[in-house]
JSON list of C-alpha atoms in Angstrom, two decimals:
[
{"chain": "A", "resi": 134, "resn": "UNK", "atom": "CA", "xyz": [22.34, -1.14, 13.08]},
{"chain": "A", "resi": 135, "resn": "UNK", "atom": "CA", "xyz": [19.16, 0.24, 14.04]},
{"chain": "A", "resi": 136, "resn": "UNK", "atom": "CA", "xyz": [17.44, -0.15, 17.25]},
{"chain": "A", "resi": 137, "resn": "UNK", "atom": "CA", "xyz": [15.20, 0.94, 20.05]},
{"chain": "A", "resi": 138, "resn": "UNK", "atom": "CA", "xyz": [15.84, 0.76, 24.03]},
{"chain": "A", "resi": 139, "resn": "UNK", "atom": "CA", "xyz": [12.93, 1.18, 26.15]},
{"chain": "A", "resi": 140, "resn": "UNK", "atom": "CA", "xyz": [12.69, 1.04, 29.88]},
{"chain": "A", "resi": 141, "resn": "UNK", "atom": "CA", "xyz": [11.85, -2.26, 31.25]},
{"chain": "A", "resi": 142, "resn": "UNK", "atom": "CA", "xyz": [8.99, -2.60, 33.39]},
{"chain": "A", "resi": 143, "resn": "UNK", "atom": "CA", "xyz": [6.49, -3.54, 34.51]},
{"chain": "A", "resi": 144, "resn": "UNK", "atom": "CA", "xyz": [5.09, -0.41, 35.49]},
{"chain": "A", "resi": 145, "resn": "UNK", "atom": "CA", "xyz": [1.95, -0.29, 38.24]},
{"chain": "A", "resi": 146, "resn": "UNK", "atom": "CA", "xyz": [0.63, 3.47, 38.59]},
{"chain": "A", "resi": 147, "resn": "UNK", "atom": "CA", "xyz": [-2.56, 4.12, 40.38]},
{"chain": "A", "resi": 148, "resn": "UNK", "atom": "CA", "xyz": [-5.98, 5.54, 38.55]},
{"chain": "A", "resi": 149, "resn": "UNK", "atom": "CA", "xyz": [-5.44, 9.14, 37.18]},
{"chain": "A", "resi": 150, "resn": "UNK", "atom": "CA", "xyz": [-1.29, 9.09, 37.59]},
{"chain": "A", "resi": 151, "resn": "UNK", "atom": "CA", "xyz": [1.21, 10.36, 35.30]},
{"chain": "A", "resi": 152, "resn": "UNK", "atom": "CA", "xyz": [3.14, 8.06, 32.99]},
{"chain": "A", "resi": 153, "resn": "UNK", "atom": "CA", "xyz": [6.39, 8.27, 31.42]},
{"chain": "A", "resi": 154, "resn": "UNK", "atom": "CA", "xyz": [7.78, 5.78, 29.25]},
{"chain": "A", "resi": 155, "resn": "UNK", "atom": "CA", "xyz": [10.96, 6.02, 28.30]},
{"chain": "A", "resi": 156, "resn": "UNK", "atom": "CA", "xyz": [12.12, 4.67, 24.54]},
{"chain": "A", "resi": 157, "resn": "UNK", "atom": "CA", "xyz": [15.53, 5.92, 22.93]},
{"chain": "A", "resi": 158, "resn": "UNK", "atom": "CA", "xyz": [16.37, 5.09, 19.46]},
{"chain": "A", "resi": 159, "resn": "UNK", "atom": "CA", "xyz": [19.88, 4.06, 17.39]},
{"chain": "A", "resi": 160, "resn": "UNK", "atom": "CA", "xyz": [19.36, 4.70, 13.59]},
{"chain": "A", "resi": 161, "resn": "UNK", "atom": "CA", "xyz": [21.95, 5.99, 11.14]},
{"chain": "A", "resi": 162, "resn": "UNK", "atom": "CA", "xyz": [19.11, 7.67, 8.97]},
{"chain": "A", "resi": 163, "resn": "UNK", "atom": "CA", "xyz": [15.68, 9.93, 9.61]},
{"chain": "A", "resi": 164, "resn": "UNK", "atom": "CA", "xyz": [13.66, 6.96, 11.09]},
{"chain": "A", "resi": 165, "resn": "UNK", "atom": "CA", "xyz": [9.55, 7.35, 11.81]},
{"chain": "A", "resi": 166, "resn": "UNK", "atom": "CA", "xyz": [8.87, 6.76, 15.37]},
{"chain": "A", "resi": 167, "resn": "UNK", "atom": "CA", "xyz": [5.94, 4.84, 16.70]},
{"chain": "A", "resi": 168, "resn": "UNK", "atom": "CA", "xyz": [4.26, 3.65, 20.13]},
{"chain": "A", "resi": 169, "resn": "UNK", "atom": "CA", "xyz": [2.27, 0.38, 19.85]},
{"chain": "A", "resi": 170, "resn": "UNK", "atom": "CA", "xyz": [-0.29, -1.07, 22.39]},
{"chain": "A", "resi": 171, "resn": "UNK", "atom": "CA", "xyz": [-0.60, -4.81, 23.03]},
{"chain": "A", "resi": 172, "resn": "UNK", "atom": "CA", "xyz": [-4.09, -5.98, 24.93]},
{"chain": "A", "resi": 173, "resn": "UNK", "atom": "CA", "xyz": [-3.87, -9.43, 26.40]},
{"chain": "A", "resi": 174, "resn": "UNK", "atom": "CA", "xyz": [-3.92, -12.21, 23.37]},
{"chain": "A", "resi": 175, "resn": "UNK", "atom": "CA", "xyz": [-4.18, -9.50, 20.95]},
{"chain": "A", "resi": 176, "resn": "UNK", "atom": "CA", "xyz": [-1.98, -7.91, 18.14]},
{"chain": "A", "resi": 177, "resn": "UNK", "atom": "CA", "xyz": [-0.16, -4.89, 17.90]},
{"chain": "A", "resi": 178, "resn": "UNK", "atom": "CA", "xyz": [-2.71, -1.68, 17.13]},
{"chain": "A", "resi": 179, "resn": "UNK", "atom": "CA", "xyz": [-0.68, 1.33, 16.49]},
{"chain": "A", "resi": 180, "resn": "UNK", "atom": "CA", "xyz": [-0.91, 4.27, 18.94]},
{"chain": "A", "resi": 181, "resn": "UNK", "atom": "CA", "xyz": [0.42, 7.51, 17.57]},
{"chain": "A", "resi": 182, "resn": "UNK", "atom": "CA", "xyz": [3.64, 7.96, 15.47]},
{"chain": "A", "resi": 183, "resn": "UNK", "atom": "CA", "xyz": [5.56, 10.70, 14.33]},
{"chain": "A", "resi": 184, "resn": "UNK", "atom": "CA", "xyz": [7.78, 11.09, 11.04]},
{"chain": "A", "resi": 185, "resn": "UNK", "atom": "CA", "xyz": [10.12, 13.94, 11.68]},
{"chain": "A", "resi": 186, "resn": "UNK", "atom": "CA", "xyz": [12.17, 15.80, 14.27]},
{"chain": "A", "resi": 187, "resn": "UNK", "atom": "CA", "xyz": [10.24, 17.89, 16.42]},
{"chain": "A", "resi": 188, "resn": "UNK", "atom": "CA", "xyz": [6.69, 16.37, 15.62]},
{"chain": "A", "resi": 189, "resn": "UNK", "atom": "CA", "xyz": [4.62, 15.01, 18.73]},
{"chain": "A", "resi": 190, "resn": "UNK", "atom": "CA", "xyz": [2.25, 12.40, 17.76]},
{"chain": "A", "resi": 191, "resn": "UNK", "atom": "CA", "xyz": [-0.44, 11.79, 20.20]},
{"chain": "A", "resi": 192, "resn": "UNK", "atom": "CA", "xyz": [-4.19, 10.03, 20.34]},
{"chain": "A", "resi": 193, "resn": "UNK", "atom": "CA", "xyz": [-6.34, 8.76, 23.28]},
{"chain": "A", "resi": 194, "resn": "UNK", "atom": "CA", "xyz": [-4.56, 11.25, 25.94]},
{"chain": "A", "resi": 195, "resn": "UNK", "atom": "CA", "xyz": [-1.10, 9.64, 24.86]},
{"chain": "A", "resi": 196, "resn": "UNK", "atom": "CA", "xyz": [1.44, 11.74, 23.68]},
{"chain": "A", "resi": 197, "resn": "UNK", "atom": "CA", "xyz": [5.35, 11.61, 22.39]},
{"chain": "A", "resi": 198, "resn": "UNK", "atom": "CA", "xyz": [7.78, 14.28, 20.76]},
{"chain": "A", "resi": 199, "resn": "UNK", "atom": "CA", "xyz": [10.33, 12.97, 18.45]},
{"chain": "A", "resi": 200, "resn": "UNK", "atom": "CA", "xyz": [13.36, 14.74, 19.85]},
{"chain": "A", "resi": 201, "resn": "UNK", "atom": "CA", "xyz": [16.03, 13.98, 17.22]},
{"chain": "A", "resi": 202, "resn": "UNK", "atom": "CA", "xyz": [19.23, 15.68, 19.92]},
{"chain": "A", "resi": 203, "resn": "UNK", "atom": "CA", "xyz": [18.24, 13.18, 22.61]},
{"chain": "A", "resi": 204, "resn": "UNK", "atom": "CA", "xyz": [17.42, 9.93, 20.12]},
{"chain": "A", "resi": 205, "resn": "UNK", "atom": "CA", "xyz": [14.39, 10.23, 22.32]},
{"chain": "A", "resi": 206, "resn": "UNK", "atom": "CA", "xyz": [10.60, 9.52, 21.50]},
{"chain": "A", "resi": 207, "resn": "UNK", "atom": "CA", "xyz": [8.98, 8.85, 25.19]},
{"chain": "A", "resi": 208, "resn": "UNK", "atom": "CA", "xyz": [5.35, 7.94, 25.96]},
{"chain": "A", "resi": 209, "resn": "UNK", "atom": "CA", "xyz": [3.49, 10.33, 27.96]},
{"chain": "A", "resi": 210, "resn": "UNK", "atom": "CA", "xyz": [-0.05, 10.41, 29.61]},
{"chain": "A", "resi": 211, "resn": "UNK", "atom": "CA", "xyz": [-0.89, 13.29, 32.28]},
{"chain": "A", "resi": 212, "resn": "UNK", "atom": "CA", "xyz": [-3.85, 10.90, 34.16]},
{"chain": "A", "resi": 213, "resn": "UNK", "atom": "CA", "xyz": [-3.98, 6.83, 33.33]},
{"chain": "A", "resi": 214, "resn": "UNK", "atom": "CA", "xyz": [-7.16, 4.59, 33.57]},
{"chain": "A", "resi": 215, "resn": "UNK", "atom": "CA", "xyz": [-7.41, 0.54, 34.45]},
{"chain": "A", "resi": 216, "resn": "UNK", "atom": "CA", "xyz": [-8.42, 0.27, 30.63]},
{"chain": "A", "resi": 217, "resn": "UNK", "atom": "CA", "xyz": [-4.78, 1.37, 29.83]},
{"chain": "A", "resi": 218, "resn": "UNK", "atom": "CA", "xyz": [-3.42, -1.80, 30.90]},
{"chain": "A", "resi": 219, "resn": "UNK", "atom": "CA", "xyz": [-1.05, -3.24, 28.42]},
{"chain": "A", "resi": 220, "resn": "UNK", "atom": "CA", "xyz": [1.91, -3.53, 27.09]},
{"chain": "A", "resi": 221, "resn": "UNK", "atom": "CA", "xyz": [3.39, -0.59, 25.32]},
{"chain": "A", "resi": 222, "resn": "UNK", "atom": "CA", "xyz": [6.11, -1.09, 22.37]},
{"chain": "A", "resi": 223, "resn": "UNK", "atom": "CA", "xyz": [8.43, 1.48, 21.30]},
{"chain": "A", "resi": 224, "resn": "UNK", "atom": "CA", "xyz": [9.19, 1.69, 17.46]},
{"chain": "A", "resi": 225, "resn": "UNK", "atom": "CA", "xyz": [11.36, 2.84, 14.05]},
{"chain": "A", "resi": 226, "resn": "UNK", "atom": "CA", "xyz": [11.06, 2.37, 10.48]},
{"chain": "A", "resi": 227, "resn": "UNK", "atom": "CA", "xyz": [14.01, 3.79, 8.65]},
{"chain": "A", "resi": 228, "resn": "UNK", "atom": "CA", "xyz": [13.86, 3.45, 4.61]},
{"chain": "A", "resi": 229, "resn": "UNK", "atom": "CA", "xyz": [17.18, 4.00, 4.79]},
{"chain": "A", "resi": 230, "resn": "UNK", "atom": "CA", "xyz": [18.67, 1.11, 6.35]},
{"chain": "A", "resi": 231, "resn": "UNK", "atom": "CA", "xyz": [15.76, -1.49, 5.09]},
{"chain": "A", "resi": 232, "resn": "UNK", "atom": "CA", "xyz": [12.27, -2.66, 4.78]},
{"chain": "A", "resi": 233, "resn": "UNK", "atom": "CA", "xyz": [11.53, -3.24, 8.42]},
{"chain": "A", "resi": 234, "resn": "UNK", "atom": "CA", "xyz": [9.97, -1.97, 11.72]},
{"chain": "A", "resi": 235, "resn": "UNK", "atom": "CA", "xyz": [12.74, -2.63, 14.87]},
{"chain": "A", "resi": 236, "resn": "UNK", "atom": "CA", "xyz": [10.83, -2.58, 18.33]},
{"chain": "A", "resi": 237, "resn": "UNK", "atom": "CA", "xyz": [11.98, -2.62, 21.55]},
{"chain": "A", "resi": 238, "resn": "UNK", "atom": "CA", "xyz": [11.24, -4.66, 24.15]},
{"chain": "A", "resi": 239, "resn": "UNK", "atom": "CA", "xyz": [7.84, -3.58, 25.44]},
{"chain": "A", "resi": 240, "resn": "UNK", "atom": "CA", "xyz": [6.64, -2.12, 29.28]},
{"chain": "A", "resi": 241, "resn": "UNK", "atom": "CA", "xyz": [4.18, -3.58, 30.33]},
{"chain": "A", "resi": 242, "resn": "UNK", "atom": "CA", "xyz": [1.75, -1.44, 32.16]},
{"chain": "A", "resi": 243, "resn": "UNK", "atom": "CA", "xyz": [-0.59, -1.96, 35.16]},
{"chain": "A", "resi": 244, "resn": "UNK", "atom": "CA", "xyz": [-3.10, 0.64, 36.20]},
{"chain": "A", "resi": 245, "resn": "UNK", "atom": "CA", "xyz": [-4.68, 0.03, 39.42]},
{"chain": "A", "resi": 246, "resn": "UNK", "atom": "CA", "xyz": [-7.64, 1.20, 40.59]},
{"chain": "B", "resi": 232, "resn": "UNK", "atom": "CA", "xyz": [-12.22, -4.04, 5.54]},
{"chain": "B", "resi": 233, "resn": "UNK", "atom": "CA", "xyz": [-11.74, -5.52, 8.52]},
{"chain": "B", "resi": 234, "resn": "UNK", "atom": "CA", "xyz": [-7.70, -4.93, 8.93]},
{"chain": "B", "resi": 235, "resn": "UNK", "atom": "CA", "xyz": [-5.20, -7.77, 8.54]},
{"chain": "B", "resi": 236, "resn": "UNK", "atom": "CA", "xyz": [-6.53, -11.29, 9.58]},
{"chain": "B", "resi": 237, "resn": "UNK", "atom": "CA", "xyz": [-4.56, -14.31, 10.60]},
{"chain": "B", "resi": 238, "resn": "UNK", "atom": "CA", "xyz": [-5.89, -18.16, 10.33]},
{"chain": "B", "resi": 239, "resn": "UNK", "atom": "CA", "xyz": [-5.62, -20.19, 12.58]},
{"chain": "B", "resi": 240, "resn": "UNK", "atom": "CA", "xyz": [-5.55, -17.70, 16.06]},
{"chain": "B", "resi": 241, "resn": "UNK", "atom": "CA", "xyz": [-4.01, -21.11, 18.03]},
{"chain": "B", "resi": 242, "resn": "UNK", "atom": "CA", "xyz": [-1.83, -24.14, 16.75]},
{"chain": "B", "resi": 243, "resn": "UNK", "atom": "CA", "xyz": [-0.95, -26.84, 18.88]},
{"chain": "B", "resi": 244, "resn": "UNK", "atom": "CA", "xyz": [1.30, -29.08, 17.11]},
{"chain": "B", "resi": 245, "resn": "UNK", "atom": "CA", "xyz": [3.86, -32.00, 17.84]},
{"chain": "B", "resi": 246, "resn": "UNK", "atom": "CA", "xyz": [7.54, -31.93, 17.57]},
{"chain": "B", "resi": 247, "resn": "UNK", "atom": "CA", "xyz": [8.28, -32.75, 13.84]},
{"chain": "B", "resi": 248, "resn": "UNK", "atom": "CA", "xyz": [4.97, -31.58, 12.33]},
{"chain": "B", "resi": 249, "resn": "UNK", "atom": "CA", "xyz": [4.77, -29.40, 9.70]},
{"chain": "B", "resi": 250, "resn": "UNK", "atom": "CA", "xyz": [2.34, -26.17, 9.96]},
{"chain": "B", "resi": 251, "resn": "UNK", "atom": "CA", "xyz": [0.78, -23.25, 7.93]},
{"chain": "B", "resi": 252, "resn": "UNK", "atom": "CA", "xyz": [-0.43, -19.89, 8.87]},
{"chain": "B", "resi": 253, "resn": "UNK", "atom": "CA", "xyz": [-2.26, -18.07, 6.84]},
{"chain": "B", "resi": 254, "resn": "UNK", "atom": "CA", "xyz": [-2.35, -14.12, 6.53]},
{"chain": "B", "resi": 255, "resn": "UNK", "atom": "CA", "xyz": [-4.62, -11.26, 4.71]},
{"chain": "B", "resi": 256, "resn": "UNK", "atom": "CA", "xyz": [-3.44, -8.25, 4.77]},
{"chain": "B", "resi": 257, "resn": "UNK", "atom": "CA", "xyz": [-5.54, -5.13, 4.03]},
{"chain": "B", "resi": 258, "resn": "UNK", "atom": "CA", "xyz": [-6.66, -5.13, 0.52]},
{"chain": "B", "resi": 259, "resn": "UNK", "atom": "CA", "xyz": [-4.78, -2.25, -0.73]},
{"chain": "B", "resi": 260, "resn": "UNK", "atom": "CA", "xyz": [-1.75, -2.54, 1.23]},
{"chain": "B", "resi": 261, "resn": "UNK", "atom": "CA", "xyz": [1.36, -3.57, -1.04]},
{"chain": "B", "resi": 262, "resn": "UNK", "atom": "CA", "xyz": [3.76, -4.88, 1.70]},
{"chain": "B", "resi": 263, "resn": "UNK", "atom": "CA", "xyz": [3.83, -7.65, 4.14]},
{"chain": "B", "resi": 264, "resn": "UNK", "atom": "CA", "xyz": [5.76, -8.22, 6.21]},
{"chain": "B", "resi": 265, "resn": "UNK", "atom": "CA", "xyz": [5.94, -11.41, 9.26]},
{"chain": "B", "resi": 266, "resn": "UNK", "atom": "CA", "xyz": [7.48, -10.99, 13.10]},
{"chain": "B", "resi": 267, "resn": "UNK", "atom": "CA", "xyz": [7.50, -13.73, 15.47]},
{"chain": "B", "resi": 268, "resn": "UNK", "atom": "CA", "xyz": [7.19, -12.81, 19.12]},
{"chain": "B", "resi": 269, "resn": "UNK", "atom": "CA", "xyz": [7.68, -14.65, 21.94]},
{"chain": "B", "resi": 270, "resn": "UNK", "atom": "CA", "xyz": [7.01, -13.85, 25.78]},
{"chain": "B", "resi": 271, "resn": "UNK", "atom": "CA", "xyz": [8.18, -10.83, 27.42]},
{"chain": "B", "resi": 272, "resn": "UNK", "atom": "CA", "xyz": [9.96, -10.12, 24.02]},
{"chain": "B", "resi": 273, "resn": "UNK", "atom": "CA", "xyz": [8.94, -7.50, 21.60]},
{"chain": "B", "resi": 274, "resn": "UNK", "atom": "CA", "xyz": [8.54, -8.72, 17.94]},
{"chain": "B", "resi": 275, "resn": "UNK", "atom": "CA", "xyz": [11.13, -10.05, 16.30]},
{"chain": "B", "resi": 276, "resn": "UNK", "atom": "CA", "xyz": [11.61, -9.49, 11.71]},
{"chain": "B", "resi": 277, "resn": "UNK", "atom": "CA", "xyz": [11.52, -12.50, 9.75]},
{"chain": "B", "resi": 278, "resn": "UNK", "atom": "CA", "xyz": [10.85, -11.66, 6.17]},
{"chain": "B", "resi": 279, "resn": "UNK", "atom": "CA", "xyz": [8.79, -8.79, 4.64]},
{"chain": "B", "resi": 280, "resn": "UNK", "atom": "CA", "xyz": [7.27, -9.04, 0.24]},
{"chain": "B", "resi": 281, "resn": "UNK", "atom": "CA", "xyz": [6.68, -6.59, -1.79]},
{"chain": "B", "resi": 282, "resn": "UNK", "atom": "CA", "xyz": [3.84, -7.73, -3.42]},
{"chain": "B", "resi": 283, "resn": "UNK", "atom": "CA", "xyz": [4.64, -11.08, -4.32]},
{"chain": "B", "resi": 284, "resn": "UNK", "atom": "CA", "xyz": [8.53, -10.61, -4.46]},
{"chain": "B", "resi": 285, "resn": "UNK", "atom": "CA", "xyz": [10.01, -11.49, -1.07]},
{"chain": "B", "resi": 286, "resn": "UNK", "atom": "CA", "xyz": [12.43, -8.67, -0.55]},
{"chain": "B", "resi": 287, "resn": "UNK", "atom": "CA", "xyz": [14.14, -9.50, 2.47]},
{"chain": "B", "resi": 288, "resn": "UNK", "atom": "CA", "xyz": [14.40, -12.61, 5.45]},
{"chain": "B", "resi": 289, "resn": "UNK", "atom": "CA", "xyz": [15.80, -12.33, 8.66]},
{"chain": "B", "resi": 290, "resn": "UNK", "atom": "CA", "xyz": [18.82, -15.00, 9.57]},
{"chain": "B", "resi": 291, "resn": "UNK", "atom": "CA", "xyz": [16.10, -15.71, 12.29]},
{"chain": "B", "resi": 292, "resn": "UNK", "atom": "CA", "xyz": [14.40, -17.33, 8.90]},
{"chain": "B", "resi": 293, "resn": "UNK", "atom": "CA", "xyz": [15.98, -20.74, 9.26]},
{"chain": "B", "resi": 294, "resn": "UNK", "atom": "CA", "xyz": [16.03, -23.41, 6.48]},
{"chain": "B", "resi": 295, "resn": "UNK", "atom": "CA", "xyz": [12.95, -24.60, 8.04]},
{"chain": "B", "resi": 296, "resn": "UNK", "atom": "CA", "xyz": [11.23, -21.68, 7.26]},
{"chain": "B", "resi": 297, "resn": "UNK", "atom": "CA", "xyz": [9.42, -20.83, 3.90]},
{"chain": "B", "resi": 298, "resn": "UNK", "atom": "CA", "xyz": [7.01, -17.93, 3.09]},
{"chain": "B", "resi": 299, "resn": "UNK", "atom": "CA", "xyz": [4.87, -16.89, 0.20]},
{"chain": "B", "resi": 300, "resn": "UNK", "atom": "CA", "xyz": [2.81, -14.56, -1.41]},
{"chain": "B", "resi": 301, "resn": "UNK", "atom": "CA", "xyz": [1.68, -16.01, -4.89]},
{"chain": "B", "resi": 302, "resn": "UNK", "atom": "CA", "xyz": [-0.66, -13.11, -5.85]},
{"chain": "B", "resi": 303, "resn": "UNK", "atom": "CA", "xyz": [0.68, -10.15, -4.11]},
{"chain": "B", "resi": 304, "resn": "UNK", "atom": "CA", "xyz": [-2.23, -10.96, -1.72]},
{"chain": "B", "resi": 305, "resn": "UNK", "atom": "CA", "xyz": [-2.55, -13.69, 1.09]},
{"chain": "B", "resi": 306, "resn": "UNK", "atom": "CA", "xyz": [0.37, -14.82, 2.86]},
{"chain": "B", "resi": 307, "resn": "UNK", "atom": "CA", "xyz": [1.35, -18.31, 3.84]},
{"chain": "B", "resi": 308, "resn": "UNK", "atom": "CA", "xyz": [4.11, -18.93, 6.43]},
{"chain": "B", "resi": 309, "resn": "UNK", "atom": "CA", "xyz": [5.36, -22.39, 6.51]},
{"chain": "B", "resi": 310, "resn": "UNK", "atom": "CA", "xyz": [7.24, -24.11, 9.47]},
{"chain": "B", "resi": 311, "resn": "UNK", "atom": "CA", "xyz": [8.88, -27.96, 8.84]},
{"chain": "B", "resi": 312, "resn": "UNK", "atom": "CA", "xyz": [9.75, -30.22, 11.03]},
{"chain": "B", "resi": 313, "resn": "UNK", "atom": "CA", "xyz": [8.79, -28.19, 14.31]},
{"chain": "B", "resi": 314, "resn": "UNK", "atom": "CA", "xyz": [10.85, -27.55, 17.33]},
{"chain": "B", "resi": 315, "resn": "UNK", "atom": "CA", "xyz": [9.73, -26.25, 20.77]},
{"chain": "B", "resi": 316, "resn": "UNK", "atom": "CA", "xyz": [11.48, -23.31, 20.08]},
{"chain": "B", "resi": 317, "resn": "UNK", "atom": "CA", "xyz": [9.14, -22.66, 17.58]},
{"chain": "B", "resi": 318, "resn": "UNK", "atom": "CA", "xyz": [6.61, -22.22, 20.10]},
{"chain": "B", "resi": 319, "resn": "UNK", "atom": "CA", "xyz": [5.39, -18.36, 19.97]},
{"chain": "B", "resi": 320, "resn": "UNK", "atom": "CA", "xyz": [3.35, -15.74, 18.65]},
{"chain": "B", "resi": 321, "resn": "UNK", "atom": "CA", "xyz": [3.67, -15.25, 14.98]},
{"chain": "B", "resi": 322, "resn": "UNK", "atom": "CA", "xyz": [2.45, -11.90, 13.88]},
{"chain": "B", "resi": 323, "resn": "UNK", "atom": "CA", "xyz": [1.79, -10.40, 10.50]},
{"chain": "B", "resi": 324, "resn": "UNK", "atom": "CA", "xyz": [1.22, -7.12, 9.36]},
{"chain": "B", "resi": 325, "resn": "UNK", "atom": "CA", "xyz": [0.79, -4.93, 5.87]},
{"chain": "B", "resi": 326, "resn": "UNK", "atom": "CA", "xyz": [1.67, -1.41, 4.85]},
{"chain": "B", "resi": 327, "resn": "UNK", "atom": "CA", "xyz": [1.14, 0.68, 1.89]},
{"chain": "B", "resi": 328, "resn": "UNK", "atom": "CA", "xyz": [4.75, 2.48, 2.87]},
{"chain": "B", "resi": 329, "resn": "UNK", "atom": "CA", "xyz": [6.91, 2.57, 5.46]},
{"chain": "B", "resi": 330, "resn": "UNK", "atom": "CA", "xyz": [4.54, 4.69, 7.54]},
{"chain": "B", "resi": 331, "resn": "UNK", "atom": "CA", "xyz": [3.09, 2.69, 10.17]},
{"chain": "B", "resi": 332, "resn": "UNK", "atom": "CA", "xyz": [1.92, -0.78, 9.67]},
{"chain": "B", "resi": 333, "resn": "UNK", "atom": "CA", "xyz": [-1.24, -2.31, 10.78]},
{"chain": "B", "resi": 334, "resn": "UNK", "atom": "CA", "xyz": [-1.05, -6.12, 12.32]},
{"chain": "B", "resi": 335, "resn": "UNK", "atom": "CA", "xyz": [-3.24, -8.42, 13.02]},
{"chain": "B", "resi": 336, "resn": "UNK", "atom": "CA", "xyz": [-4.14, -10.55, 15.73]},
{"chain": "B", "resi": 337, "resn": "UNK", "atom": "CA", "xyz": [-1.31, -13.22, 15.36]},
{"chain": "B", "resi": 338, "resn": "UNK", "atom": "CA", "xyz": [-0.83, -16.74, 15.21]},
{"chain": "B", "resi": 339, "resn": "UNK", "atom": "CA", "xyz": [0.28, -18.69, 18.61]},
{"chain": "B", "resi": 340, "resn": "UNK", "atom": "CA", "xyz": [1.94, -21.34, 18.40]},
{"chain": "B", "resi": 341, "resn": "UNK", "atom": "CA", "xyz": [2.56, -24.59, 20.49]},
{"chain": "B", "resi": 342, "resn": "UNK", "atom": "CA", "xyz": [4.84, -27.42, 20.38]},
{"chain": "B", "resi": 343, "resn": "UNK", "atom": "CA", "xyz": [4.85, -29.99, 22.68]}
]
C-alpha cells in the first residue's frame, strides 16, 4: 500500500544552516506530495505541496521537488532560524488508492541559536 | 473563517468513560476526515465522510469507536468505554479535494 519514509531525527542545526530532510514515498498511483509543520501543542498547518512529477513546491524559504525516478520529495531550506523549530511531516494523497492522506513519521527539528 | 476548530482542546477522562469531540471544518469544505496521533508518531487515518456519508474507517476504528456527520457539517467523534491507550492527540481536518487538507488544532486526550 501506500506510504511515506522519512528520516528520523531529531535534527539540531545551528542559526542560518542548511537543512535537508529526507522523505521517500511508496504509492502505486500519481500521489500529491506535501510537507507539514507541527508547533508545540498545535495542529498540522500545511507547508508547501506539489501535485505532479517535476513540480517544486516551496513557501517561507522551504522548498521540495517531487522527483517521481527517486520516489523522492525532500525538504530543503538554504539558512534556518530558532522560529523553525518543529516537527516536520512528510505526506501523499493518492485518489487512486483511497480517500486518505498517509504521513510519515515526522523530524523533529531544533534550531539553535 | 477561522479554519477547522476542535472542542474541547484537552480531555482528561477515567478508564471506562465515555467522551465526545467535536469538529468544524471549514464551511465550504465537503470532506472530513479524523487522524489520531500519538507521541513521536505521525498521524494515524481513522475514518474520513463525504459530506454526511462516512466513506471509509480505518481497522484502527475499533467497535468502540463511532463518528458522525448528521448535516454534512460538524463532526462528532465518539469514544466508549475508554482505555489508556486511547490516550492521544485526535486531529481533524477538511478538504474540498484531495489537494491538501487543512487541520485543526486537535483534541488531546487523557486517560488515567
Amino acid at each position: 500500500g501506500d506510504s511515506v519514509t522519512q528520516m528520523e531525527g531529531p535534527v539540531t542545526l545551528s542559526e542560518e544552516a542548511c537543512l535537508t530532510i529526507n522523505c521517500t514515498y511508496t504509492a502505486t498511483g500519481y500521489p500529491s506530495l506535501f510537507w507539514y509543520v507541527q508547533y508545540p501543542g498545535e495542529g498540522l498547518q500545511l507547508l508547501l505541496k506539489a501535485t505532479k512529477a517535476d513540480d517544486k513546491g516551496s513557501n517561507k524559504g522551504f522548498e521540495a521537488t517531487y522527483r517521481k525516478e527517486t520516489t523522492s520529495f525532500h525538504l530543503e531550506k538554504g539558512s534556518v532560524q530558532v522560529s523553525d523549530s518543529a516537527v516536520y511531516f512528510c505526506a501523499l494523497s493518492d485518489l487512486n488508492t483511497g480517500n486518505q492522506f498517509y504521513f510519515g513519521t515526522g523530524t523533529s527539528l531544533t534550531v539553535i541559536p | 473563517d477561522t479554519g477547522v476548530s476542535q472542542d474541547p482542546r484537552h480531555k482528561i477522562t477515567k478508564r471506562g468513560q465515555n467522551v465526545t469531540f467535536r469538529c468544524d471544518p471549514i464551511s465550504e469544505h465537503n470532506r472530513l476526515y479524523w487522524y489520531r496521533q500519538t507521541l513521536g508518531q505521525g498521524p494515524e487515518f481513522l475514518t474520513y465522510f463525504q459530506n454526511e456519508a462516512q466513506l471509509e474507517k480505518s481497522r484502527l476504528l475499533s467497535d468502540r469507536f463511532s463518528a458522525e456527520r448528521p448535516k454534512g457539517s460538524f463532526s462528532t467523534l465518539e469514544i466508549q468505554r475508554t482505555e489508556q491507550g486511547d490516550s492521544a492527540m485526535y486531529l481533524c481536518a477538511s478538504s474540498s479535494g484531495l489537494v491538501w487538507a487543512f487541520f485543526g488544532q486537535g483534541t488531546r486526550l487523557t486517560v488515567v
